[in-house]
Coordinates of C-alpha atoms and ligand atoms in Angstrom, one line a residue:
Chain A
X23 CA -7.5 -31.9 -43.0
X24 CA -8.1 -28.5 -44.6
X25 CA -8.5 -25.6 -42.7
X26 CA -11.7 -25.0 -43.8
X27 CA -12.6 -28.5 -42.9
X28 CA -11.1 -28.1 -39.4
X29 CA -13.3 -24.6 -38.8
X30 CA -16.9 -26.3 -39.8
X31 CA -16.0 -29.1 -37.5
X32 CA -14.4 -26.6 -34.8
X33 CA -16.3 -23.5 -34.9
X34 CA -19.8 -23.1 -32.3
X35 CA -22.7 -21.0 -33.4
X36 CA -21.4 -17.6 -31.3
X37 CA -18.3 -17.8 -33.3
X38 CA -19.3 -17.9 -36.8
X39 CA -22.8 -16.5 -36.8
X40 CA -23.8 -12.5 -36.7
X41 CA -26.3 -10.7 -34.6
X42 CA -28.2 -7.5 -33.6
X43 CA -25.4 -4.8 -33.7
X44 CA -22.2 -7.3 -34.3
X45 CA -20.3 -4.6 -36.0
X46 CA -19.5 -3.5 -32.2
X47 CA -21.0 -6.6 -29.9
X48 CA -19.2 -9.8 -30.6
X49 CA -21.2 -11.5 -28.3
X50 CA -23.8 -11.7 -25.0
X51 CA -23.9 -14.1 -22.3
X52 CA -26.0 -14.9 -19.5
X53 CA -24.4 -17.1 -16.9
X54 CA -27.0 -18.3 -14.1
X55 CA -25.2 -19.7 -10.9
X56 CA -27.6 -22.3 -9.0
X57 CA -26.9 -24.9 -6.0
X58 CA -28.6 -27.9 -5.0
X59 CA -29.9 -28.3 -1.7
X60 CA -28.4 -30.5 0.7
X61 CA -24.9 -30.5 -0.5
X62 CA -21.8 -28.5 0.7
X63 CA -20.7 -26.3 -2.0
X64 CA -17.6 -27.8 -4.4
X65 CA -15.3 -26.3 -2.3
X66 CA -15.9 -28.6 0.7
X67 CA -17.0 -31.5 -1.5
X68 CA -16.5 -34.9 -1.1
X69 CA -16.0 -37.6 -4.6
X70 CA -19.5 -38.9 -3.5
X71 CA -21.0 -35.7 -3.4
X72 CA -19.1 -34.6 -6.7
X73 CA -20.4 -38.1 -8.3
X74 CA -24.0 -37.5 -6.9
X75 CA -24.4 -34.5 -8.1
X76 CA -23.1 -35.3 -11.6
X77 CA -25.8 -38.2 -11.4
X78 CA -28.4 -36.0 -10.9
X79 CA -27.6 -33.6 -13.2
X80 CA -27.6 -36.2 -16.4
X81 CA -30.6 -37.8 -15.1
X82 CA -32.3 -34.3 -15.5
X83 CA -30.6 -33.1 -18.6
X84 CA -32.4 -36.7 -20.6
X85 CA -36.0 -35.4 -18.8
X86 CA -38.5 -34.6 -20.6
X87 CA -38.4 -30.8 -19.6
X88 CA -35.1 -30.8 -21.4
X89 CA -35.1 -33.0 -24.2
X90 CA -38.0 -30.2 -25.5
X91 CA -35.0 -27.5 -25.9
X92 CA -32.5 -28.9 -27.7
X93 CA -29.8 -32.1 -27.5
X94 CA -27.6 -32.2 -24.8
X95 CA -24.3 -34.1 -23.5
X96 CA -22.9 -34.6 -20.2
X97 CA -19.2 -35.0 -20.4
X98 CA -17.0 -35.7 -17.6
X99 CA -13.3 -33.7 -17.1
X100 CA -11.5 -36.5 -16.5
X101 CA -12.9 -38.3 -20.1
X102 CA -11.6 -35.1 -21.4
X103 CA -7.8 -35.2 -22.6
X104 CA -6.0 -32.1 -21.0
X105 CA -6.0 -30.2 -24.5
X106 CA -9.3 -31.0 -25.1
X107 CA -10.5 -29.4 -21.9
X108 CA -8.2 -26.0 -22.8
X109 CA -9.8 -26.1 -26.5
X110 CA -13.2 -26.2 -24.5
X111 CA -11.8 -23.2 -22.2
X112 CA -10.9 -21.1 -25.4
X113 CA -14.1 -21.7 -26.8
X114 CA -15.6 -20.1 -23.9
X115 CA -17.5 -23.2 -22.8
X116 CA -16.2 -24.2 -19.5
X117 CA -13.8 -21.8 -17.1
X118 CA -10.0 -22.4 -17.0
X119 CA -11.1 -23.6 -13.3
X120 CA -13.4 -26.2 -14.4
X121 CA -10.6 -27.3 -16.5
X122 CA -8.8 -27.7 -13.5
X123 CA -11.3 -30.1 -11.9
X124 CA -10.3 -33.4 -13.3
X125 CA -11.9 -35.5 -10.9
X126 CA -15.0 -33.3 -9.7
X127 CA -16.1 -31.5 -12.9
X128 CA -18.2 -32.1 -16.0
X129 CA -20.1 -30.0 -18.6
X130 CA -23.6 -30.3 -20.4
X131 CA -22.9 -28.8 -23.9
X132 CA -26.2 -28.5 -26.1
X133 CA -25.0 -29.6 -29.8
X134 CA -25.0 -26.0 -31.0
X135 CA -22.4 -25.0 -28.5
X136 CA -25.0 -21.8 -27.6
X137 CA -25.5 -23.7 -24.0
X138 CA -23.1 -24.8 -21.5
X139 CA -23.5 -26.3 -18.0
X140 CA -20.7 -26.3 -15.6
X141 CA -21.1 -28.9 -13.2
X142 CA -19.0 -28.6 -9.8
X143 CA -17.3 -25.6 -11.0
X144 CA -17.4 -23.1 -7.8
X145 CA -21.4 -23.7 -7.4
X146 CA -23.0 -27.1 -8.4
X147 CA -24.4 -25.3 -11.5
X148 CA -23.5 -22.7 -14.1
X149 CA -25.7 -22.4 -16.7
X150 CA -24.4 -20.6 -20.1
X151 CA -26.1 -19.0 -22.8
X152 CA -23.8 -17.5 -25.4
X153 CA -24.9 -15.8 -28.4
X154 CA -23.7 -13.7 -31.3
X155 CA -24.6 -10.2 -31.5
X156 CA -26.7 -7.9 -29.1
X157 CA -29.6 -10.9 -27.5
X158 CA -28.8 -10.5 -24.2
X159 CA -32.7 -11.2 -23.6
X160 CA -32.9 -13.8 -26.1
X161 CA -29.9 -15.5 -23.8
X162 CA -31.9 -14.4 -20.2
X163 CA -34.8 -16.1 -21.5
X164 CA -32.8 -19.3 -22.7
X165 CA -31.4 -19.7 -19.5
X166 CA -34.6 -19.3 -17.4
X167 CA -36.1 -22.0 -19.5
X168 CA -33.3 -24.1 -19.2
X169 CA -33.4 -23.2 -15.7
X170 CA -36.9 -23.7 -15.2
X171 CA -36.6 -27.3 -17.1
X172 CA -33.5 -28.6 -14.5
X173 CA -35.4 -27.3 -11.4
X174 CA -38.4 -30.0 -12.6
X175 CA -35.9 -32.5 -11.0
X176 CA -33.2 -30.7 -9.3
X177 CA -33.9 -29.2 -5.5
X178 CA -32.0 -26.0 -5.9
X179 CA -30.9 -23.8 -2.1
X180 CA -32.9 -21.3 -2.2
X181 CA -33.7 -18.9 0.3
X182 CA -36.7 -16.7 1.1
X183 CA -34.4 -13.5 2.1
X184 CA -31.3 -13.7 0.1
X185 CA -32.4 -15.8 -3.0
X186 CA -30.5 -18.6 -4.7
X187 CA -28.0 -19.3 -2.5
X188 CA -24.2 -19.2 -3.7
X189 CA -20.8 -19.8 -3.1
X190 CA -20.0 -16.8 -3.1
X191 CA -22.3 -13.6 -1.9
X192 CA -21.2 -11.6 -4.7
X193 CA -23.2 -13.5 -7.4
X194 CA -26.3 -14.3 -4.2
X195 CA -29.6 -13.5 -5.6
X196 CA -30.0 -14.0 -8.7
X197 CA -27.1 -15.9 -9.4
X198 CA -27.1 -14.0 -12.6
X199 CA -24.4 -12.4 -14.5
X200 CA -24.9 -10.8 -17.7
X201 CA -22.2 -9.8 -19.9
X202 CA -21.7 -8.4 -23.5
X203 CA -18.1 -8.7 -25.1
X204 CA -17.7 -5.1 -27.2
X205 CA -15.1 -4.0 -29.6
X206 CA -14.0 -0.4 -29.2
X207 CA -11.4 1.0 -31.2
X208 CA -12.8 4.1 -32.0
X209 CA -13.2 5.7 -28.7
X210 CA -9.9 4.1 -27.9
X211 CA -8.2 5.8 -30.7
X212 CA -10.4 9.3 -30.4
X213 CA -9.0 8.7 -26.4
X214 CA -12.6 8.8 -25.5
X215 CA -12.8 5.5 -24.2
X216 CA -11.5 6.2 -20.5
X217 CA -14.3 8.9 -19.6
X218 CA -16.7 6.2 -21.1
X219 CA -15.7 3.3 -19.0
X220 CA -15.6 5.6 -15.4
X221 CA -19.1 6.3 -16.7
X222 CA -20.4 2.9 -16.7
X223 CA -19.0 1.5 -13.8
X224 CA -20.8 4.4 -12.0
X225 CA -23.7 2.6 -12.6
X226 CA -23.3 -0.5 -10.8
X227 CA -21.7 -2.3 -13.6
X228 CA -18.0 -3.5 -14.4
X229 CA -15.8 -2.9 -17.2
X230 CA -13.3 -4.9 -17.9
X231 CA -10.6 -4.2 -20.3
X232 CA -6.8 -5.6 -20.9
X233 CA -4.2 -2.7 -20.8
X234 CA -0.8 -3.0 -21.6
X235 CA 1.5 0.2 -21.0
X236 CA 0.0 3.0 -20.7
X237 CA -3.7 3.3 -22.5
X238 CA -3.1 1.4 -25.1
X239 CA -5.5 -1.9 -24.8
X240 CA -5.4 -5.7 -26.1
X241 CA -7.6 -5.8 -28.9
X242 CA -10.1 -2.7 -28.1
X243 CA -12.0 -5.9 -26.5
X244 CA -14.1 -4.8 -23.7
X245 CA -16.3 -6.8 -21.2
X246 CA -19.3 -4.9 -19.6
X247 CA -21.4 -6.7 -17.2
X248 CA -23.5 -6.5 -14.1
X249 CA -22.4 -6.4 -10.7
X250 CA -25.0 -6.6 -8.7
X251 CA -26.9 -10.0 -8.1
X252 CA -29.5 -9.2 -5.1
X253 CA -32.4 -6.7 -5.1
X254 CA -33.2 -6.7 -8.8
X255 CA -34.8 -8.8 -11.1
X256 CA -33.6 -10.6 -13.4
X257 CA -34.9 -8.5 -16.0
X258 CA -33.8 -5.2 -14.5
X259 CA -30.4 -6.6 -14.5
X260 CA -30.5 -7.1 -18.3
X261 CA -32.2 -4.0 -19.5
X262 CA -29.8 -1.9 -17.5
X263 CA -26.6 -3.5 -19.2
X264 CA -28.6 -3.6 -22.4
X265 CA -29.6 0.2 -22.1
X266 CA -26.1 1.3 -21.2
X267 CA -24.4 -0.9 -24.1
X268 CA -27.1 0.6 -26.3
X269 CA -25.4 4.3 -25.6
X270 CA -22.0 2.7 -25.8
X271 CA -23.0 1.1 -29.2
X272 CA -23.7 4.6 -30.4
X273 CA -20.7 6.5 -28.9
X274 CA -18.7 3.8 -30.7
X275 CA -20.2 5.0 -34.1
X276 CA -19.9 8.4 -33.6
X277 CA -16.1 7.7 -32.6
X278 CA -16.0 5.6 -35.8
X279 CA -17.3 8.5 -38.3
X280 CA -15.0 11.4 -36.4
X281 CA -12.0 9.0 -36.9
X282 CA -13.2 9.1 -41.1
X283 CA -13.8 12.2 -41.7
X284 CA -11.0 14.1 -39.6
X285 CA -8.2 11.2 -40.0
X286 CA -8.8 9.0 -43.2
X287 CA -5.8 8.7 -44.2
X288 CA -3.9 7.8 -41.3
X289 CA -6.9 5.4 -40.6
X290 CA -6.4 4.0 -44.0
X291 CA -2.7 3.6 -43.3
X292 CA -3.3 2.0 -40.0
X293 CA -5.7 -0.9 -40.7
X294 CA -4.2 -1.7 -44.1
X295 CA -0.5 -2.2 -42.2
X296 CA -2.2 -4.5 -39.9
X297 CA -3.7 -5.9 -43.2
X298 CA -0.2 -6.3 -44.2
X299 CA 1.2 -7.9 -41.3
X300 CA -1.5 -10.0 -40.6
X301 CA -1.7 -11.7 -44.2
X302 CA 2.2 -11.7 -44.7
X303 CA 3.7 -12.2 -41.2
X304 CA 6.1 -15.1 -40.2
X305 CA 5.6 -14.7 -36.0
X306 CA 3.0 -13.6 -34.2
X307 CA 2.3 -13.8 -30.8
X308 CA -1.8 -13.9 -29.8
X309 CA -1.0 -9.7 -28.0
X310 CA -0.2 -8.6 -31.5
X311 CA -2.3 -11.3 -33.2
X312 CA -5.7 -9.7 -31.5
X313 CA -4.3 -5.5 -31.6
X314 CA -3.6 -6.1 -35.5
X315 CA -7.4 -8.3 -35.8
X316 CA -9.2 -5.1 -34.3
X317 CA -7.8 -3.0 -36.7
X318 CA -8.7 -4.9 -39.5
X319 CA -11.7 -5.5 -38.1
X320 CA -12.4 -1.9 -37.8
X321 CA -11.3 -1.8 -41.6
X322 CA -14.1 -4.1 -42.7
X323 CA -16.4 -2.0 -40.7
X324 CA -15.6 1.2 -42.1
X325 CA -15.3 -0.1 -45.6
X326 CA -11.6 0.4 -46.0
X327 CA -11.1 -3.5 -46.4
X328 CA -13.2 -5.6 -48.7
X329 CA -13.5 -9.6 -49.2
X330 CA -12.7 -10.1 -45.9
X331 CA -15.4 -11.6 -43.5
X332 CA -16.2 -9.6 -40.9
X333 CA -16.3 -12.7 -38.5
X334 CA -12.6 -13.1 -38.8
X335 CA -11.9 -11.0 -35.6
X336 CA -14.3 -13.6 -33.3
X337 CA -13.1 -16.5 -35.2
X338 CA -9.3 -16.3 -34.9
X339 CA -9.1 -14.7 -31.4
X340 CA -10.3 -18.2 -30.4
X341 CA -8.6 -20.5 -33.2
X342 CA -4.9 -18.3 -32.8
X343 CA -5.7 -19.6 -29.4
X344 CA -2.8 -22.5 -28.1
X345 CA -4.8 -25.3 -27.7
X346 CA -6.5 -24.5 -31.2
X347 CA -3.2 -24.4 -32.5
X348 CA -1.9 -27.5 -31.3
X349 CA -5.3 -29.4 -32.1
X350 CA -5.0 -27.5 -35.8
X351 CA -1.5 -29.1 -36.1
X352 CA -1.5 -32.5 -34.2
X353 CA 1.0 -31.8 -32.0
X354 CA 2.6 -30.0 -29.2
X355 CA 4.0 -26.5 -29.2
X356 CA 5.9 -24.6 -27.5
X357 CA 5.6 -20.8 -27.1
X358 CA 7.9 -20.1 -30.0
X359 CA 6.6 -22.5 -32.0
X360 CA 3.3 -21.6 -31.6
X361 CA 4.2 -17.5 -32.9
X362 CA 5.2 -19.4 -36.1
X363 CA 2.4 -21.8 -36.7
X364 CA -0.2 -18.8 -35.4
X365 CA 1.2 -16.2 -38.4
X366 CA 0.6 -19.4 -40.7
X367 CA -2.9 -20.4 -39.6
X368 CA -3.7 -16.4 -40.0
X369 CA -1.9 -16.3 -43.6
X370 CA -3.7 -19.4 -44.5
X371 CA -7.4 -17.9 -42.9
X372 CA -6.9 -14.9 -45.3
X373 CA -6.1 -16.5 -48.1
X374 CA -9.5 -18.9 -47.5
X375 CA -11.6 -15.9 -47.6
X376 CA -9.5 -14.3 -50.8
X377 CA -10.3 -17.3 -53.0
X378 CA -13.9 -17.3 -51.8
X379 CA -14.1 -13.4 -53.1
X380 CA -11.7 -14.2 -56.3
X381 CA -11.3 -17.7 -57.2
Chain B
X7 CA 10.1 -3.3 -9.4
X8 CA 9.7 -7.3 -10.0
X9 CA 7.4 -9.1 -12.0
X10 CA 4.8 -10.0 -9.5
X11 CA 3.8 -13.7 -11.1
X12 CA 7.3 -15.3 -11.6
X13 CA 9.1 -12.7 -8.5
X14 CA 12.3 -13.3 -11.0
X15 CA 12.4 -10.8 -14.0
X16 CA 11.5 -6.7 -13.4
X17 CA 8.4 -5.9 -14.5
X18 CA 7.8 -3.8 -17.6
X19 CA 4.6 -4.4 -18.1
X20 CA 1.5 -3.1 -16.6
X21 CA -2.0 -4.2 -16.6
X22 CA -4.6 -2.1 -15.4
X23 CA -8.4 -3.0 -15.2
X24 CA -11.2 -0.8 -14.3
X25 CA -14.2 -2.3 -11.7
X26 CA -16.6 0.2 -10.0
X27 CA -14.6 3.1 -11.1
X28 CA -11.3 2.3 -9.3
X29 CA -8.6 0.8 -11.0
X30 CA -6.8 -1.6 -10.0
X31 CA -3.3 -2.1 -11.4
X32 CA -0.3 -5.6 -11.5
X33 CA 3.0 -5.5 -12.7
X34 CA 4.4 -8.3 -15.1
X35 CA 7.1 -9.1 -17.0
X36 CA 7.3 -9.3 -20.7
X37 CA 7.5 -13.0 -20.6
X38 CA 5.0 -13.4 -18.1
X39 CA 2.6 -10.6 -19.4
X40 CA 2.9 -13.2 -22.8
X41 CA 2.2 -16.1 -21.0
X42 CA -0.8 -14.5 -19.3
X43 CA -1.7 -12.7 -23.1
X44 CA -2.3 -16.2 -24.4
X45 CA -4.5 -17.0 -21.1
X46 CA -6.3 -14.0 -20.5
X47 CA -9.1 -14.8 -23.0
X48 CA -11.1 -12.0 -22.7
X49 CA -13.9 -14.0 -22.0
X50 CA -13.0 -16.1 -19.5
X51 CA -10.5 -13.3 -17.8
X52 CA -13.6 -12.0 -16.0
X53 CA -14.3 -14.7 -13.8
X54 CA -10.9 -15.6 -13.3
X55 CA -9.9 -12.6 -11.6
X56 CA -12.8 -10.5 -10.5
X57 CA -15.2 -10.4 -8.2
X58 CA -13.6 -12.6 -5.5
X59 CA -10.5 -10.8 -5.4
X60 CA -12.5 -7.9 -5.0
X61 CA -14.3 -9.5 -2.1
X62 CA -11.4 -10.9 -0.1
X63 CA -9.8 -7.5 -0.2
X64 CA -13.1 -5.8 1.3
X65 CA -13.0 -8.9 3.8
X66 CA -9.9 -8.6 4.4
X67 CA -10.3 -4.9 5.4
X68 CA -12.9 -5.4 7.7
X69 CA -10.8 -8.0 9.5
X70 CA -7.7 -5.9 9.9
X71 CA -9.8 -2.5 11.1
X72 CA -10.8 -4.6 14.5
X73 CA -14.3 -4.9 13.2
X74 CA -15.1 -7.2 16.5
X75 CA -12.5 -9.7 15.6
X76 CA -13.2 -11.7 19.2
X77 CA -16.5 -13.1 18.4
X78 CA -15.8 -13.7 14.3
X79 CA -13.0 -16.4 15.8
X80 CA -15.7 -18.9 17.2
X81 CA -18.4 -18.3 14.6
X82 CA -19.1 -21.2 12.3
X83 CA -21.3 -22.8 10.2
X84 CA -23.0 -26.0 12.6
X85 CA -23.4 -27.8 9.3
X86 CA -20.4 -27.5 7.3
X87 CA -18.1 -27.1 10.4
X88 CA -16.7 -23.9 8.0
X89 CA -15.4 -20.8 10.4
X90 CA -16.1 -16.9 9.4
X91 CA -12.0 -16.6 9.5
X92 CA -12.0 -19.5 6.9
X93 CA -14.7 -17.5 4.6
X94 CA -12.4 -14.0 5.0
X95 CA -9.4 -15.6 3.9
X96 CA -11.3 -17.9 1.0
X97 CA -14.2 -15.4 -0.3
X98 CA -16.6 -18.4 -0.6
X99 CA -19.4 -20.5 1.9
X100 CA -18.9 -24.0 2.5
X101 CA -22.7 -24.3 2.2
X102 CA -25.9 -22.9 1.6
X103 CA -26.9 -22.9 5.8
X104 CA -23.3 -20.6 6.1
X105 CA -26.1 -17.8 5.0
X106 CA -27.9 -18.4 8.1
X107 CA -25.3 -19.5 10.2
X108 CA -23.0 -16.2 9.5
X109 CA -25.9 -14.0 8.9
X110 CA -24.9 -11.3 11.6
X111 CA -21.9 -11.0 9.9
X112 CA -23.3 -11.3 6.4
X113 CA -25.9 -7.8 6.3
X114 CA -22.8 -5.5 6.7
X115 CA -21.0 -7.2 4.0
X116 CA -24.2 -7.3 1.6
X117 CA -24.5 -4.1 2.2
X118 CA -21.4 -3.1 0.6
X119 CA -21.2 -5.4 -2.2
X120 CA -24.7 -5.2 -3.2
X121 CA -27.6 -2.8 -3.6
X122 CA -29.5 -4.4 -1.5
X123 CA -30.7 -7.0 1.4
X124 CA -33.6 -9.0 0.0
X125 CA -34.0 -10.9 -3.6
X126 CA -36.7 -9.0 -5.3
X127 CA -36.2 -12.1 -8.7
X128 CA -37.0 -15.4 -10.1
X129 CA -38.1 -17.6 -7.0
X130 CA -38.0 -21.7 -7.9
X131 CA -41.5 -23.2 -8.9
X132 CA -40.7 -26.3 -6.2
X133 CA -39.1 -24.9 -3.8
X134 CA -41.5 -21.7 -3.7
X135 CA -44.2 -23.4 -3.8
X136 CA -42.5 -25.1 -0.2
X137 CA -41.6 -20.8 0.7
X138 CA -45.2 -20.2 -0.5
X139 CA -47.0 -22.9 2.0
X140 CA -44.4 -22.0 4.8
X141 CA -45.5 -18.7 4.9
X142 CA -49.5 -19.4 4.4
X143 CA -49.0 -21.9 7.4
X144 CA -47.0 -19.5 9.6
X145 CA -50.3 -16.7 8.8
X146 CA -53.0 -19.6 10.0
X147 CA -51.0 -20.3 13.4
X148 CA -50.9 -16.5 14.1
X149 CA -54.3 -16.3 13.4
X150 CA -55.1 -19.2 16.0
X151 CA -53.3 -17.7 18.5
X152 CA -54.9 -14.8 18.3
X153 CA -58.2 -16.3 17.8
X154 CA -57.3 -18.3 21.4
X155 CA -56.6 -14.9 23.3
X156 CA -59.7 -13.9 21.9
X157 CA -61.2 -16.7 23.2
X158 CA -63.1 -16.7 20.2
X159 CA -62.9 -20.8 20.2
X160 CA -65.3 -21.3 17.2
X161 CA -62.9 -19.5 14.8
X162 CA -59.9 -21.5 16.8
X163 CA -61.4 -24.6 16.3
X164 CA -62.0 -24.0 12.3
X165 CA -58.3 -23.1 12.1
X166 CA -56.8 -26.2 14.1
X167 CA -59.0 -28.4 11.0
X168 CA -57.5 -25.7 8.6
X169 CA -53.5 -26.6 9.6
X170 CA -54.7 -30.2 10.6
X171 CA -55.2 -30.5 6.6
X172 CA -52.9 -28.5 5.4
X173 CA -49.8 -30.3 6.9
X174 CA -51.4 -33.7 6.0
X175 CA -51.6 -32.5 2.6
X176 CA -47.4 -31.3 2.5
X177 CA -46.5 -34.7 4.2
X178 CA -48.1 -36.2 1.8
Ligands
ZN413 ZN1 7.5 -12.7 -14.6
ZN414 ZN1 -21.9 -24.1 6.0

């Protein structure tokens, strides 16, 4: 199979299409935590109560409530070959601890992959809407239909005071968590990006970042979401990470236009070496796979590269990903191995999108 | 210092993430700080290693300040037969009644990890409807009993009919 073959087949909607302000938001997810009453939370759950619940939960995804948004599949972990579930896991569609849950777990996907339902993951329900760009309402009000559509035939706990109950109080409430993955190399390299972050989580919401020694970071990839789950709306919750990403968006691209103007050439020099490496590299391992995609990334951005997609950061920090590789191969690898086959795949990616500017 | 995933190789790696303004730091070694690099999907990183860990520390600092640790050791959930100590050391409810069942010891802990008590948002259509009807019920009984100590019986008898149908019509 060609590789271009394998990404149509392999590829959901949030990794290949754009969105409102996707030269800095690669994506925005809403995940909604609900539980049904009458049932001890997964932690304390029984295979009856696991199998009961996964009943339930396919009987209402073929209602008629849900059949009006969209076309959706229960699977069940243990159908699911080990790889399979980790390919699932890199795709962001399940949790590396619903993977775990061979027996107990399943997922609802929607066909477009924009929609997933854990099932018996640490509540009975986790509803996901993923989508490209900056639509974090667009996903809220996704995942309140969908929402809306499974509580038609599922009881959820709910309680007057504290809200949808939980298995854990820090996501009572609610039960939402809202979250917008950002790339942010230019106030990491203008050294900006520290006073930023302190900022943000001042107001009630967490940043999450990667950092290896020192300030450097793992692909200028940043995570800002909510932290708070009871006393606001839902919709408060989403305009306040909304607003603050909004001013982050914007610090970015002043960050971006001071790095041009005052350091161009060294900016030049940076993202084409990652160019370099990335198209003619024999080993890479996914640390250096995702620092040498940002800048590149940031290349395309600022014009420095051309006939390169811009989608190429999202796409192969999932598809450099081991189970992608080993799926993309047919076979096992080991950590080595996989280094060699990853610079490959990315040698291979590049050349795809050369021919499609040239040839 | 030693890698603090594999306690083998010393650790030259450091990972530092930021929540609430305080950062929290791990030390790993190269091979284990690769191993986790190839894991630590960015995406999925968030849940893995968040908010619970975040919790269990706050729990478990409430538990170690003598925070009236007598009475937390016999407190547990009737239904799920869960204990508090069991929710300090796990983060998580065995149920949805542990709310009510460890609710004296639940406001403090709110308090800290969120802004506030009481779920202003979305409230189910079935289920509220069930929170909706409660509360209308609970406002006619009141307003019997005071219409009894007023021994205005006229009103009192209209509002006996009034709950008389209204809980035939929920059995229903
Ligand atoms: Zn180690
Ligand atoms: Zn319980």
């Amino acid at each position: 199979m060609s590789l271009s073959d394998f990404l149509q087949r392999a590829m959901s909607r949030w990794m290949k299409d754009g969105g409102p302000e996707d030269d800095i938001v690669l994506t925005s997810r809403i995940r909604v935590a609900r539980n049904l009453q009458g049932y001890p939370f997964p932690i304390l759950q029984t295979d009856s109560h696991a199998n009961e619940i996964i009943e339930m939960v396919d009987k209402a995804i073929q209602s008629e409530p849900m059949r009006g948004l969209g076309v959706f599949e229960l699977i069940r972990c243990r159908d699911l070959s080990a790889l399979d579930r980790q390919v699932f896991v890199e795709k962001h569609l399940i949790s590396p601890d619903l993977a775990e849950q061979e027996k107990h777990g399943a997922v609802v996907l929607r066909n477009d992959e924009l929609v997933s339902i854990m099932v018996n993951e640490e509540d009975h329900l986790r509803v996901q809407c993923i989508m490209p760009g900056l639509k974090l309402k667009e996903a809220w009000e996704l995942a309140n239909q969908i929402d809306d559509a499974l509580e038609q035939k599922l009881t959820y706990a709910f309680h007057e005071k504290y809200g949808y109950l939980t298995a854990c109080p820090t996501n009572v409430g609610t039960g939402i968590r809202a979250s917008v993955m950002m790339h942010l190399p230019g106030l990491v390299l203008t050294g900006s990006i520290n006073r930023m972050l302190s900022a943000v989580s001042q107001v009630g919401l967490a940043v999450r970042g990667i950092y290896g020694e020192g300030s450097e970071s793992y692909g200028n990839l940043f995570q800002v979401s909510n932290q708070i789950t009871l006393g606001e709306t839902e919709e408060e919750i989403v305009q306040n990470l909304q607003s603050v990403v909004m001013q982050l968006i914007e610090h970015e691209r002043t960050a971006r236009q001071q790095l041009l103007q005052r350091n161009r050439i060294q900016l030049e020099d940076r993202v084409s070496r990652s160019f370099g490496i990335l198209a003619y590299a024999r080993r890479m391992d996914s640390k250096e796979t995702l620092e040498r995609l940002s800048d590149v990334r940031l290349g395309i951005d600022l014009g420095i590269i051309q006939g390169v997609s811009s989608g190429i950061l999202k796409e192969l920090m999932v598809t450099t990903q081991p189970a992608f590789l080993q799926k993309y191969f047919a076979r096992e690898l080991s950590a080595t191995e996989r280094d060699v086959r990853r610079a490959a795949l990315i040698r291979e990616r590049l050349r795809l999108d050369d021919t499609e500017v040239h040839g | 210092m030693i890698c603090e995933r594999c306690h083998e190789r010393p650790a030259t790696v450091h990972v530092t993430k930021i929540v609430n303004g305080e950062k929290t730091g791990y030390h790993l070694c190269e091979q284990c700080a690769k191993e986790q690099g190839e894991i630590l999907n960015p995406f999925v990183a968030g849940n893995a290693f968040d908010f619970n860990k975040l919790l269990s520390g706050l729990l478990n600092m409430e538990s170690s300040s003598g925070y009236a640790p007598v009475q937390t050791g016999n407190l547990r959930c009737a239904t799920c037969g869960m204990t508090y100590n069991q929710f300090t050391q796990i983060g998580r409810f065995g149920c949805p009644d542990c709310y009510d069942n460890f609710s004296s010891r639940l406001e403090p802990l709110l308090r800290r990890i969120q802004t506030a008590g009481t779920h202003t948002g979305k409230v189910p259509v079935k289920s509220g409807d069930q929170i909706n009807q409660q509360r209308k019920l609970e406002a006619l009984k009141r307003e019997l009993q005071q219409a009894v100590s007023n021994e205005n019986f006229e009103r009192a008898a209209e509002l006996r009919d009034e709950i008389r149908a209204f809980e035939q019509n929920s059995d229903s």
